[in-house]
CSV table of C-alpha atoms and ligand atoms in Angstrom, one decimal:
chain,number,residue,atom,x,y,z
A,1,UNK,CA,76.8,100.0,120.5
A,2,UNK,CA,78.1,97.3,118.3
A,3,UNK,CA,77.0,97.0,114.8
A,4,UNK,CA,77.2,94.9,111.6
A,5,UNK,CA,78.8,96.3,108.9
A,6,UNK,CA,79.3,94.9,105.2
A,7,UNK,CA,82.2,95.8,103.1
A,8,UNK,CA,81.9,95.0,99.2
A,9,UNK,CA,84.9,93.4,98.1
A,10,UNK,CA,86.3,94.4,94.4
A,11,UNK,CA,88.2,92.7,92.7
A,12,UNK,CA,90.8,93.4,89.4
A,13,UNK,CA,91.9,91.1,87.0
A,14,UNK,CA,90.3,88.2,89.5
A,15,UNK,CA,92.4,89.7,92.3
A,16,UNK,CA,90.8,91.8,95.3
A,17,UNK,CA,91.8,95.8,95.4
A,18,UNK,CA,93.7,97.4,98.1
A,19,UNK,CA,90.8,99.6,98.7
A,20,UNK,CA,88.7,96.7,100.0
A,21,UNK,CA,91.0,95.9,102.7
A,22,UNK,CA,91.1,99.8,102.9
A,23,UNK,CA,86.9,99.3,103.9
A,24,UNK,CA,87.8,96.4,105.9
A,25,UNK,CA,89.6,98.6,108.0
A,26,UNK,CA,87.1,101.7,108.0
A,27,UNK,CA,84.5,98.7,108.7
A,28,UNK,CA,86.0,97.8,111.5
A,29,UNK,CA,85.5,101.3,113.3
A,30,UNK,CA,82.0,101.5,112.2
A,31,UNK,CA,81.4,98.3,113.9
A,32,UNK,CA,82.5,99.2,117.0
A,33,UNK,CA,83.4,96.0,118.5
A,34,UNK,CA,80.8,94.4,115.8
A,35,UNK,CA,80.7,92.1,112.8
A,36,UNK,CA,82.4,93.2,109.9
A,37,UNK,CA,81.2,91.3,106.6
A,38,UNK,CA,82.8,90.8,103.7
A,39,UNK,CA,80.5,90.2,100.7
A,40,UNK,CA,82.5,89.5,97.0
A,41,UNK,CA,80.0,89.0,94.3
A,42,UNK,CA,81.0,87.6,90.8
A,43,UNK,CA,80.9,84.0,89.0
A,44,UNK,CA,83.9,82.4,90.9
A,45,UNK,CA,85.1,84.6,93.8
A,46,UNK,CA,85.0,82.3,96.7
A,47,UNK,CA,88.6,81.6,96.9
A,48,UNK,CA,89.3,84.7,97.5
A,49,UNK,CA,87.2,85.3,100.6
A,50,UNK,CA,90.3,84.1,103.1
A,51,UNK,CA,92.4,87.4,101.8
A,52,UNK,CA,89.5,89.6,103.3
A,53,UNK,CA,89.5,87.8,106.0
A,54,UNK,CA,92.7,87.8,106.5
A,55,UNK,CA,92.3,91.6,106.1
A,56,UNK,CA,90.1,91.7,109.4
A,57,UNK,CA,86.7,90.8,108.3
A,58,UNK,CA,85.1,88.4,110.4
A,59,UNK,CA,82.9,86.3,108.3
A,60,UNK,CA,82.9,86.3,104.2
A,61,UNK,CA,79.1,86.4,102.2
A,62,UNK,CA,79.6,84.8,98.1
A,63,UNK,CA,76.9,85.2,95.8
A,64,UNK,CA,78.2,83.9,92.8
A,65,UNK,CA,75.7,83.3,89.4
A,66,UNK,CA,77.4,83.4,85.7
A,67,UNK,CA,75.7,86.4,85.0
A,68,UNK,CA,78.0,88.0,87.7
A,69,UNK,CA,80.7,87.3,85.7
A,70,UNK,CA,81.0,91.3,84.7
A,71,UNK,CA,79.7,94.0,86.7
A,72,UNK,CA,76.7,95.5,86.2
A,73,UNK,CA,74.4,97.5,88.2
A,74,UNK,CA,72.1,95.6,87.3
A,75,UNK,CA,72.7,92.3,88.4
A,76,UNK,CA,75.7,93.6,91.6
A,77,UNK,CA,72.8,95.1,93.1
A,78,UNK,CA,70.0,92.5,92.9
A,79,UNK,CA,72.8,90.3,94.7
A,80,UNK,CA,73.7,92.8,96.9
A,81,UNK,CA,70.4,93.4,97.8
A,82,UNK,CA,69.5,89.8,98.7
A,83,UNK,CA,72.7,90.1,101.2
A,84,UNK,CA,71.4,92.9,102.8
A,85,UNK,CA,67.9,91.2,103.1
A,86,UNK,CA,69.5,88.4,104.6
A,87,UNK,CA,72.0,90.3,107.0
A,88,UNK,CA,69.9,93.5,107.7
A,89,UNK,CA,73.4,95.3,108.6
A,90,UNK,CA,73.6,98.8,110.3
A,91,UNK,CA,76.5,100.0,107.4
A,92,UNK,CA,78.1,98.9,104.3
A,93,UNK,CA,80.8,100.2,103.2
A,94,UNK,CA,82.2,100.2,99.2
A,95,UNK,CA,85.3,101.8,97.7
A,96,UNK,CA,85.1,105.0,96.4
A,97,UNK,CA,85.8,103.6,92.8
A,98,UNK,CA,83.9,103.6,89.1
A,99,UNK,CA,81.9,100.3,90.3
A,100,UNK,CA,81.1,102.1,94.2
A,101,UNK,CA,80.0,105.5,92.5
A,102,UNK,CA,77.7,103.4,90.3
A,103,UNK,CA,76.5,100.9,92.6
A,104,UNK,CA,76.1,103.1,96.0
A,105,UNK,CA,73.0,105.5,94.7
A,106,UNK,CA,71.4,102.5,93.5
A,107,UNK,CA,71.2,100.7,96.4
A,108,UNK,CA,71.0,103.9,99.0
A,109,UNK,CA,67.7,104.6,96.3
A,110,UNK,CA,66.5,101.4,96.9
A,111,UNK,CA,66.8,101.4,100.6
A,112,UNK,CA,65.6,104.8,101.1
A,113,UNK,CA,68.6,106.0,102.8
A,114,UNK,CA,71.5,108.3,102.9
A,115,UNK,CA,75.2,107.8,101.1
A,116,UNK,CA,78.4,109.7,102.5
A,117,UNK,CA,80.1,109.6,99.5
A,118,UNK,CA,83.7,109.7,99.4
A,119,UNK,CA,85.1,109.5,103.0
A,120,UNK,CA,88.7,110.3,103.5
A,121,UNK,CA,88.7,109.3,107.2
A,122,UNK,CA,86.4,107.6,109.5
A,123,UNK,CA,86.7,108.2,113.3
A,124,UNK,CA,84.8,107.4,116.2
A,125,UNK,CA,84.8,110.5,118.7
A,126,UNK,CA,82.4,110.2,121.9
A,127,UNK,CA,81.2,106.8,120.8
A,128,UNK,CA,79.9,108.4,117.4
A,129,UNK,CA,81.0,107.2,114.3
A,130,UNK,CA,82.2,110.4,112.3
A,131,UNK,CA,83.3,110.6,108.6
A,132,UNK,CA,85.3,113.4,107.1
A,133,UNK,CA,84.5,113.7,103.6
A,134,UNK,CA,85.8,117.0,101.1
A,135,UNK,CA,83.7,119.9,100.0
A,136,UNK,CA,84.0,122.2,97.3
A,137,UNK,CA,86.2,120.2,95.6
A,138,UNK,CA,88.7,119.7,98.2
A,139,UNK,CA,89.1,123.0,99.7
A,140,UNK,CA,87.4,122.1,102.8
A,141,UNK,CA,86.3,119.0,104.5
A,142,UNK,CA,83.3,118.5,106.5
A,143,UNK,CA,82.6,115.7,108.7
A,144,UNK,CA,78.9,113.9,108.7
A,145,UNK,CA,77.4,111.6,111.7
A,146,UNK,CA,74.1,109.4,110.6
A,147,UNK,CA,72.2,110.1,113.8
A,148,UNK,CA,69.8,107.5,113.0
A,149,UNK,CA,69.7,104.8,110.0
A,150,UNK,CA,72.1,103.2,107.8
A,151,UNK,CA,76.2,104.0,107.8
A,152,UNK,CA,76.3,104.1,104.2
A,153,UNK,CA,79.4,105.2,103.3
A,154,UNK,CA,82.2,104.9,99.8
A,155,UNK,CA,85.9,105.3,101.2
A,156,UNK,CA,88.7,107.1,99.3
A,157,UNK,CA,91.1,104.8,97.9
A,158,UNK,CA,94.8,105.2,99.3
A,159,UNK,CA,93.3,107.0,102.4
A,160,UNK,CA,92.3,104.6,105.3
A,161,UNK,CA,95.3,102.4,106.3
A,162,UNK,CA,94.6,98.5,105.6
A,163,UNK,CA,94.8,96.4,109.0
A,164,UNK,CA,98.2,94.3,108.9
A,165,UNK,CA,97.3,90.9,107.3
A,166,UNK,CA,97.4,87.9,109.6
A,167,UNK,CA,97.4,84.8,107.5
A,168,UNK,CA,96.5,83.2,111.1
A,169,UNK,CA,92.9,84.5,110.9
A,170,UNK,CA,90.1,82.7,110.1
A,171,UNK,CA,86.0,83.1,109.7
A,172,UNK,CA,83.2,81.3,108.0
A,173,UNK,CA,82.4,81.7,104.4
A,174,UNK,CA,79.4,81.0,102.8
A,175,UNK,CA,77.1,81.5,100.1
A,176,UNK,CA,74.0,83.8,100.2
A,177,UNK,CA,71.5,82.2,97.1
A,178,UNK,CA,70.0,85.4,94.5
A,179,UNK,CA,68.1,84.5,91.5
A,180,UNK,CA,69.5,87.0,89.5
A,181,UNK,CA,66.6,87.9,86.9
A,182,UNK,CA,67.7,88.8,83.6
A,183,UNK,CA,69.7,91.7,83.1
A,184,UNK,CA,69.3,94.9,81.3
A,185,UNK,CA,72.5,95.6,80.4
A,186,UNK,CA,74.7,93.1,78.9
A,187,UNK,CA,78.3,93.2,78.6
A,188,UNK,CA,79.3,91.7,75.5
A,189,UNK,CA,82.9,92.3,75.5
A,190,UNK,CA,85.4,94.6,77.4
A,191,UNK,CA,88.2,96.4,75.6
A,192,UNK,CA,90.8,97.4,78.3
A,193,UNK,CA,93.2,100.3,78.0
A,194,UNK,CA,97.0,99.2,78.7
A,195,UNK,CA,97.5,101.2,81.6
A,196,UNK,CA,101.6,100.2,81.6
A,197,UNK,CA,101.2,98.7,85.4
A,198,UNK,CA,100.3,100.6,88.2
A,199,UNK,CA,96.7,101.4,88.7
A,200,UNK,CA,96.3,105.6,89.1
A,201,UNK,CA,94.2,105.6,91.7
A,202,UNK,CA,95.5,103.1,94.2
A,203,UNK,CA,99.1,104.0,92.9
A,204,UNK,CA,101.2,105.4,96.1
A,205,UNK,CA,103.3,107.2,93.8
A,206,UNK,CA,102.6,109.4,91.0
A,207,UNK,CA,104.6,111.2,88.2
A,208,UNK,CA,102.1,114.0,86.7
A,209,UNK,CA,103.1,115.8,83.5
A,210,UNK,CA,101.6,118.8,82.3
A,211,UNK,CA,102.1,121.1,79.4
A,212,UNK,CA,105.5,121.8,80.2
A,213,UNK,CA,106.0,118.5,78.7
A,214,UNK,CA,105.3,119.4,75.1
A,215,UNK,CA,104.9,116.1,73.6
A,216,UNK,CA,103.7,113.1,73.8
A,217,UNK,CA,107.7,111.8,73.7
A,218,UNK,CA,108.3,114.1,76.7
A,219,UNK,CA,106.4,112.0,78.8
A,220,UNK,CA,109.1,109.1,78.3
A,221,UNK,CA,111.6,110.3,81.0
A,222,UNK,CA,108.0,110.6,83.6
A,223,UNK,CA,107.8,107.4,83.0
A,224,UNK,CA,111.0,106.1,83.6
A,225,UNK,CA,111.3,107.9,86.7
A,226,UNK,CA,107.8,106.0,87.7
A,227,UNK,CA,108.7,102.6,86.6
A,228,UNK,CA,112.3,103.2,89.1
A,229,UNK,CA,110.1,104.7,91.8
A,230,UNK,CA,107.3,101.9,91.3
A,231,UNK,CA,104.5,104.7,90.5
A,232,UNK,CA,101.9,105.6,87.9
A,233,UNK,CA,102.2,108.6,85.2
A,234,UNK,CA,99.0,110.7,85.7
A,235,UNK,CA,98.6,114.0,83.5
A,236,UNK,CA,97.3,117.5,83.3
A,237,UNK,CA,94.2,118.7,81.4
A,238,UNK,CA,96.7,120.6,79.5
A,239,UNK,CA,98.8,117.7,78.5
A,240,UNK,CA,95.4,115.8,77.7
A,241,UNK,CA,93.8,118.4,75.7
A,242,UNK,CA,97.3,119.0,73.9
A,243,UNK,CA,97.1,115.0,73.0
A,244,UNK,CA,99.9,114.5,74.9
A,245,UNK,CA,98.4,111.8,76.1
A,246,UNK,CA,95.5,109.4,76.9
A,247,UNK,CA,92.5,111.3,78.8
A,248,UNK,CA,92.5,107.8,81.2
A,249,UNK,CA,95.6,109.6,82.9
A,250,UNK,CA,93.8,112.9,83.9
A,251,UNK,CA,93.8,114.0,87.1
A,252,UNK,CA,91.6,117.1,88.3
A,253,UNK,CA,88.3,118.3,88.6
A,254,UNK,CA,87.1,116.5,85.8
A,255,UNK,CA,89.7,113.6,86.3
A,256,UNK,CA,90.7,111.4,88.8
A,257,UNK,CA,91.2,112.4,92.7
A,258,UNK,CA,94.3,110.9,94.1
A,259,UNK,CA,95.7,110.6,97.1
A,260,UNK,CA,99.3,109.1,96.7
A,261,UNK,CA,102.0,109.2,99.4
A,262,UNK,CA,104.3,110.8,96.8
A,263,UNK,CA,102.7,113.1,93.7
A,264,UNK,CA,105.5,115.0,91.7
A,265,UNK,CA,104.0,117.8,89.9
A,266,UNK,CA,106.1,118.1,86.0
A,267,UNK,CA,105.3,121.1,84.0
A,268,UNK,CA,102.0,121.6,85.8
A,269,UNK,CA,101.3,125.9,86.6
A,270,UNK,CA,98.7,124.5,89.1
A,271,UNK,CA,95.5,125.8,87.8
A,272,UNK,CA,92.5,125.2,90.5
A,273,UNK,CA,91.2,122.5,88.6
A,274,UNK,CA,94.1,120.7,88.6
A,275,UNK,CA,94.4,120.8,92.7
A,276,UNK,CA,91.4,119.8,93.0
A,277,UNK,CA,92.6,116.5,92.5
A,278,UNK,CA,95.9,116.0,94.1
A,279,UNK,CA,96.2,118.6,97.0
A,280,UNK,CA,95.6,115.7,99.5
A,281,UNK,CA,98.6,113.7,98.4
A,282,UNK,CA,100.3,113.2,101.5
A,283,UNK,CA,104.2,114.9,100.1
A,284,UNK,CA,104.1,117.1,96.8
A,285,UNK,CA,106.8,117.8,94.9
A,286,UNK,CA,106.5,120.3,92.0
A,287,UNK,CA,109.3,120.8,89.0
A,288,UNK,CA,108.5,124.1,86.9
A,289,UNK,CA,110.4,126.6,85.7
A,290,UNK,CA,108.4,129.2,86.5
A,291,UNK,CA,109.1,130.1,90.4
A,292,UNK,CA,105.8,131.6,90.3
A,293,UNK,CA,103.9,128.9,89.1
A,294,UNK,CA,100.5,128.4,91.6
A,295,UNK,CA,101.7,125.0,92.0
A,296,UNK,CA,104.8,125.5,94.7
A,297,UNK,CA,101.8,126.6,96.8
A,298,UNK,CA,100.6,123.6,97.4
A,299,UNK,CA,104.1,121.9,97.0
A,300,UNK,CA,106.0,120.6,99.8
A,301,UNK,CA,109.3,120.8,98.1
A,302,UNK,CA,109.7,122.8,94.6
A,303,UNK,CA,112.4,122.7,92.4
A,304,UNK,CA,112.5,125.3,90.0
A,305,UNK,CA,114.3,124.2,87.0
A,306,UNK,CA,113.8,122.6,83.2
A,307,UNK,CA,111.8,119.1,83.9
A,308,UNK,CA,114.3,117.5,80.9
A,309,UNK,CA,117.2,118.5,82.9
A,310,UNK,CA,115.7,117.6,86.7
A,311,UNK,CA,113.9,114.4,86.2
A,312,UNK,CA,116.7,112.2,84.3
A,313,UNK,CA,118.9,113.7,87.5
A,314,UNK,CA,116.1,112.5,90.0
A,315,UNK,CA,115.6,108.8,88.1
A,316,UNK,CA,119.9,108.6,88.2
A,317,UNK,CA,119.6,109.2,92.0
A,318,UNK,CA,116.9,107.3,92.9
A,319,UNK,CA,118.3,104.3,90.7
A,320,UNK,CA,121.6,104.5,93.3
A,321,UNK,CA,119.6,104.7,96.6
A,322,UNK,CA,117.7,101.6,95.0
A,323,UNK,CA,120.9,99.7,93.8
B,1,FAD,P1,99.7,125.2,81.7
B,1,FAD,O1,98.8,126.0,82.6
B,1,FAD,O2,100.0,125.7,80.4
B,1,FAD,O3,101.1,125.1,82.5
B,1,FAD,C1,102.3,124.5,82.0
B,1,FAD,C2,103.4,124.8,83.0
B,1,FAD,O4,104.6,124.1,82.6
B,1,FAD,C3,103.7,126.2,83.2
B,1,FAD,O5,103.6,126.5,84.6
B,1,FAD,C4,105.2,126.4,82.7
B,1,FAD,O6,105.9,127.3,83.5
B,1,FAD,C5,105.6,124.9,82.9
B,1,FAD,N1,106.8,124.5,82.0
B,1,FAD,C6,106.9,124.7,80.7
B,1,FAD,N2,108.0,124.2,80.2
B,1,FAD,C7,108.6,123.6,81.3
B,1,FAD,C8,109.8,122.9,81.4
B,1,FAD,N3,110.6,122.6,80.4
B,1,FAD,N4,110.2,122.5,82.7
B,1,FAD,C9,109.4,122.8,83.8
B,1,FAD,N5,108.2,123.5,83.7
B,1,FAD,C10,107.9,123.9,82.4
B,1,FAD,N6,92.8,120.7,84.5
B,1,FAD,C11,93.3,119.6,85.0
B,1,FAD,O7,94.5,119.4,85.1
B,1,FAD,N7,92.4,118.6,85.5
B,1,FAD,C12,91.1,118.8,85.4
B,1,FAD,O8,90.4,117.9,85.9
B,1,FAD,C13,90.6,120.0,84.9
B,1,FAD,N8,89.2,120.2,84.8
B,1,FAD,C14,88.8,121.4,84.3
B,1,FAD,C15,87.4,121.7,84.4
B,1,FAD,C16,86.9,122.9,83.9
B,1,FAD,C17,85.5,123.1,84.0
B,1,FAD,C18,87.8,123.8,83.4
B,1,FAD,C19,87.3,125.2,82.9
B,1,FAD,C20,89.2,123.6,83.4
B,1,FAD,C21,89.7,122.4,83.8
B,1,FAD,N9,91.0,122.1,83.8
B,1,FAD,C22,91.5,120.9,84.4
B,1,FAD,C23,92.0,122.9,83.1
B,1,FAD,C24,92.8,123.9,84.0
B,1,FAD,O9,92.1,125.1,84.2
B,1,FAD,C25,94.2,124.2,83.3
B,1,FAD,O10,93.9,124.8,82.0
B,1,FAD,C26,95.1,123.0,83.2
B,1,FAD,O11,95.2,122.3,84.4
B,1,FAD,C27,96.5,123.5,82.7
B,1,FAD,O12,97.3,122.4,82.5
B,1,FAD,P2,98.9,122.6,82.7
B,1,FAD,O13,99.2,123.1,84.1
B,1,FAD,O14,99.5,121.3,82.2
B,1,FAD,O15,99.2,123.7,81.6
């Protein structure tokens, strides 16, 4: 049975995130032949409603007020929630990002309804849509089917392949009116972190130091090998904790989850808090001079050796195959 699905659109630095197209994409399968709906909310967001569709969505949703400007829960879910009144869709689909995590249980609370949270994959097996989300921090994966009521669902950045964009596609856009009543929270200023370029958690590649790295100048050849690979530089609790660097960069447990089709492991023993959030990287490569190290388990390829000798050997190599 066809459905109609909305997909949130976020945007960055007034640009929209990979991971949107990312729902686009998983919004499609849930539709099943449907409506797929792209709703952006902010103050001036319109022009940006062609990208999603050229990403596949059918039709674009705007709900632009000034007091969108910033995100809020707040005031992104009284506007949301006027969409779905309007649209009454059978899913809606968000990225699994700081604003989704905020924003989904608010508006599943308000509906009354379910939330798979953080789907890796969405399939649909025997005309049922099925979404494979992990368990137990990664260790396992189960897979959920909403028998009855609402796909409500936040997708995994970097794990749903983003339909090819056709710049010959076109839909309606239009605007959906909220009176946004006054806000609790507001945002007087934001004070960003420089994040030296590529976003962590949509970044394909990642260069992970741990430890092993001893100092916050150790991370300098990490980062060269990043900026030649066009990657991140993501850490250990270890390197965190040792002030090795900014706890923004942490990946684990109690840091980010990634998913990037390259993570190389530097320094890092592999502790189970760690894997937690980086054993689903599609190819892991770990450098440690330990052979025993926990982390060539869950490596790919290992190279047991000094980091401060391997890496500036990797970055000459990889600078030749890019020449
Ligand atoms: P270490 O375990 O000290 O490992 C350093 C490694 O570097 C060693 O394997 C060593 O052989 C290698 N090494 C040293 N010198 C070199 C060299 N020159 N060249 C190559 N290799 C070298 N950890 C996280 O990462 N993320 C989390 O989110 C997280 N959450 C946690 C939550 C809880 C509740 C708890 C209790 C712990 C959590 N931890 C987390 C901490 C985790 O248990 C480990 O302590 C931490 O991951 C260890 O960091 P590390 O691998 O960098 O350091």
């Amino acid at each position: 049975m066809s459905k109609k699905v909305l997909v949130l659109g976020e945007t960055r630095a007034g640009q929209l995130r990979n991971v949107s197209f990312e729902a686009v994409a998983a919004g499609k399968t849930a539709a099943q032949g449907g409506e797929v709906i792209g709703v952006l909310i902010g103050d001036a967001v319109s022009s940006l409603a062609e990208e999603m569709i050229q990403h596949g969505a059918d039709r674009v949703l705007t709900v632009e007020d000034e007091k969108l400007g910033q995100y809020t829960s707040d005031g992104f879910a009284q506007a949301l929630m006027a969409v779905i009144e309007q649209e009454q869709p059978d899913g809606i689909l968000f990225g699994h990002t700081a604003l989704g995590k905020d924003l989904s249980p608010k508006i599943a609370a308000k509906l009354n309804t379910g939330l798979i949270s953080d789907a890796t994959a969405i399939n649909e097996e025997n005309g049922e849509i099925v979404f494979t989300r992990p368990i137990y921090s990664g260790k396992a994966f189960e897979k959920v089917v909403v028998e009855d009521g609402l796909l409500f669902a936040t997708v995994r950045p970097n794990n749903i392949e983003p339909l090819q964009k056709d710049e010959t596609r076109s839909g309606d856009v239009s605007s959906v009116s909220a009176s946004i009543k006054d806000l609790r929270t507001i945002i007087q200023d934001v004070v960003r972190k420089s994040t030296d370029g590529v976003d962590l958690s949509e970044a394909k590649v990642i260069i992970a130091g741990g430890r092993g790295v001893k100092s916050e100048e150790g991370f300098q050849p990490l980062k060269e090998l990043a900026d030649v690979l066009g990657g991140a530089v993501g850490a250990s609790r270890g390197a965190c904790d040792a002030d090795y660097c900014d706890y923004s960069l942490q990946i684990g447990q109690t840091g980010k989850v990634v998913t990037p089709d390259l993570y190389i492991a530097c320094g890092i023993s592999g502790a189970i808090q760690h894997l937690a959030g980086m054993s689903n990287s599609k190819v892991i490569v770990a450098i440690n001079k330990d052979p025993e190290a926990d982390i060539f388990k869950v490596a790919d390829y290992g190279i047991v050796g000094d980091l401060f000798e391997v890496i500036p050997m990797l970055t000459e190599e990889f600078k030749k195959v890019k020449a």
